[in-house]
Coordinates of C-alpha atoms in Angstrom, one line a residue:
M252 CA 137.7 -23.6 -168.9
T253 CA 138.0 -19.9 -168.5
F254 CA 138.1 -18.4 -165.0
L255 CA 137.0 -15.1 -163.7
V256 CA 139.0 -14.8 -160.5
D257 CA 137.4 -13.0 -157.5
T258 CA 139.3 -10.6 -155.3
S259 CA 139.2 -13.1 -152.5
V260 CA 141.5 -15.5 -154.4
W261 CA 143.8 -12.9 -155.7
S262 CA 144.3 -11.5 -152.2
L263 CA 145.4 -14.8 -150.9
A264 CA 147.6 -15.5 -154.0
L265 CA 149.4 -12.1 -153.8
R266 CA 150.2 -12.2 -150.0
R267 CA 153.7 -11.2 -149.4
D268 CA 154.5 -14.2 -147.3
G269 CA 153.1 -16.7 -149.8
S270 CA 151.8 -18.8 -146.9
T271 CA 148.5 -19.8 -148.3
H272 CA 147.9 -23.3 -149.7
A273 CA 144.2 -22.8 -150.3
P274 CA 142.7 -25.0 -153.1
A275 CA 141.5 -22.0 -155.0
V276 CA 145.0 -20.5 -155.0
R277 CA 146.3 -23.8 -156.4
A278 CA 143.6 -23.7 -159.1
L279 CA 144.6 -20.2 -160.0
Q280 CA 148.3 -21.1 -160.1
E281 CA 147.6 -24.0 -162.4
A282 CA 145.4 -21.9 -164.7
L283 CA 148.1 -19.2 -164.9
A284 CA 150.6 -22.0 -165.8
G285 CA 148.5 -22.8 -168.8
S286 CA 145.9 -25.4 -167.8
D287 CA 143.1 -22.9 -168.2
A288 CA 142.5 -19.3 -169.2
V289 CA 142.1 -16.4 -166.7
V290 CA 140.3 -13.1 -167.3
T291 CA 139.6 -10.2 -165.0
T292 CA 137.5 -7.1 -164.8
G293 CA 138.3 -3.6 -163.7
L294 CA 136.4 -4.0 -160.5
V295 CA 138.6 -6.8 -159.3
L296 CA 141.7 -4.9 -160.2
Q297 CA 140.4 -1.8 -158.4
E298 CA 139.5 -3.8 -155.2
L299 CA 143.0 -5.3 -155.2
L300 CA 144.6 -1.9 -155.6
Q301 CA 142.4 -0.5 -152.8
G302 CA 143.5 -3.3 -150.4
F303 CA 147.2 -3.2 -150.8
N304 CA 149.4 -0.3 -149.4
G305 CA 152.2 1.5 -151.1
P306 CA 153.1 2.4 -154.7
R307 CA 155.4 -0.7 -155.0
A308 CA 152.6 -3.1 -154.2
A309 CA 150.3 -1.3 -156.6
A310 CA 152.8 -1.2 -159.4
A311 CA 153.4 -5.0 -158.9
I312 CA 149.7 -5.7 -159.1
V313 CA 149.2 -3.5 -162.2
E314 CA 152.2 -5.2 -163.9
R315 CA 150.9 -8.7 -163.1
F316 CA 147.4 -7.8 -164.5
Q317 CA 148.8 -6.5 -167.8
A318 CA 148.9 -10.0 -169.1
L319 CA 145.2 -10.7 -168.3
P320 CA 142.3 -9.9 -170.7
I321 CA 139.9 -7.5 -169.1
I322 CA 136.2 -7.9 -169.7
A323 CA 134.2 -4.8 -169.3
P324 CA 130.5 -4.8 -168.2
D325 CA 128.1 -2.9 -170.4
R326 CA 124.7 -1.4 -169.7
H327 CA 122.9 -4.8 -170.1
D328 CA 125.3 -6.3 -167.5
H329 CA 124.5 -3.7 -164.9
I330 CA 120.8 -4.1 -165.5
A331 CA 121.0 -7.9 -165.3
A332 CA 123.3 -7.7 -162.2
A333 CA 120.6 -5.7 -160.4
E334 CA 118.2 -8.5 -161.2
V335 CA 120.7 -11.1 -159.9
R336 CA 120.9 -9.1 -156.6
N337 CA 117.2 -8.7 -156.4
C338 CA 116.5 -12.4 -157.1
C339 CA 119.0 -13.3 -154.3
R340 CA 117.5 -10.8 -151.9
R341 CA 114.0 -12.2 -152.5
A342 CA 115.4 -15.6 -151.5
G343 CA 116.9 -14.2 -148.4
V344 CA 120.5 -14.2 -149.7
Q345 CA 122.6 -11.0 -149.5
V346 CA 124.8 -10.4 -152.5
G347 CA 126.9 -7.3 -152.9
T348 CA 126.7 -5.0 -155.9
I349 CA 130.1 -6.1 -157.2
D350 CA 129.5 -9.8 -156.6
A351 CA 126.2 -9.5 -158.5
L352 CA 128.1 -8.0 -161.4
L353 CA 130.7 -10.8 -161.3
I354 CA 127.9 -13.4 -161.4
Q355 CA 126.3 -11.6 -164.4
L356 CA 129.6 -11.5 -166.2
C357 CA 130.2 -15.2 -165.6
G358 CA 126.8 -16.0 -167.0
R359 CA 127.1 -13.8 -170.0
H360 CA 130.7 -14.9 -171.0
E361 CA 130.4 -18.5 -169.9
L362 CA 133.1 -18.1 -167.3
T363 CA 133.7 -20.1 -164.2
L364 CA 134.0 -18.0 -161.0
L365 CA 137.0 -18.8 -158.9
S366 CA 136.3 -17.6 -155.4
T367 CA 136.7 -18.4 -151.7
D368 CA 133.7 -16.2 -150.8
K369 CA 130.9 -18.3 -149.5
D370 CA 128.3 -15.7 -150.5
F371 CA 128.7 -17.1 -154.1
V372 CA 127.8 -20.6 -152.9
H373 CA 124.5 -19.2 -151.5
A374 CA 123.8 -17.2 -154.7
A375 CA 124.4 -20.2 -156.9
Q376 CA 121.4 -21.8 -155.4
H377 CA 119.2 -19.0 -156.8
V378 CA 120.8 -17.8 -160.0
P379 CA 122.6 -19.7 -162.8
F380 CA 126.3 -19.3 -163.1
K381 CA 129.4 -21.6 -163.0
L382 CA 131.1 -21.6 -159.7
W383 CA 134.4 -23.5 -159.2
R384 CA 134.3 -26.1 -156.4
S385 CA 137.4 -27.7 -154.9

């Protein structure tokens, strides 16, 4: 299995105090240890860098992400992500722009989304993509 890991999981995993024992963080740790593959996208990296303060924290994040393959959305992905968002909205489910793009990338690349964000659970009822479940 190959995971695309959402910012929600990375944020928990990279906490300074390391206090989280969330199942999604354990799944990430196991994947990084070699049980599964992990990829990322520039938007997740950007969100993480925007959420942590200081150059040392940013440098540590950039260094950790050097080992991860980055998948880059193309024009088709952005067009399809807009349809993901519109489909969810018609069903009464609010999905953010970045979340819709992550869903699209998972579908296109046959990735499993690893997230703690419940919005993805609601979106999965209306658009096809693989969502990790604990």
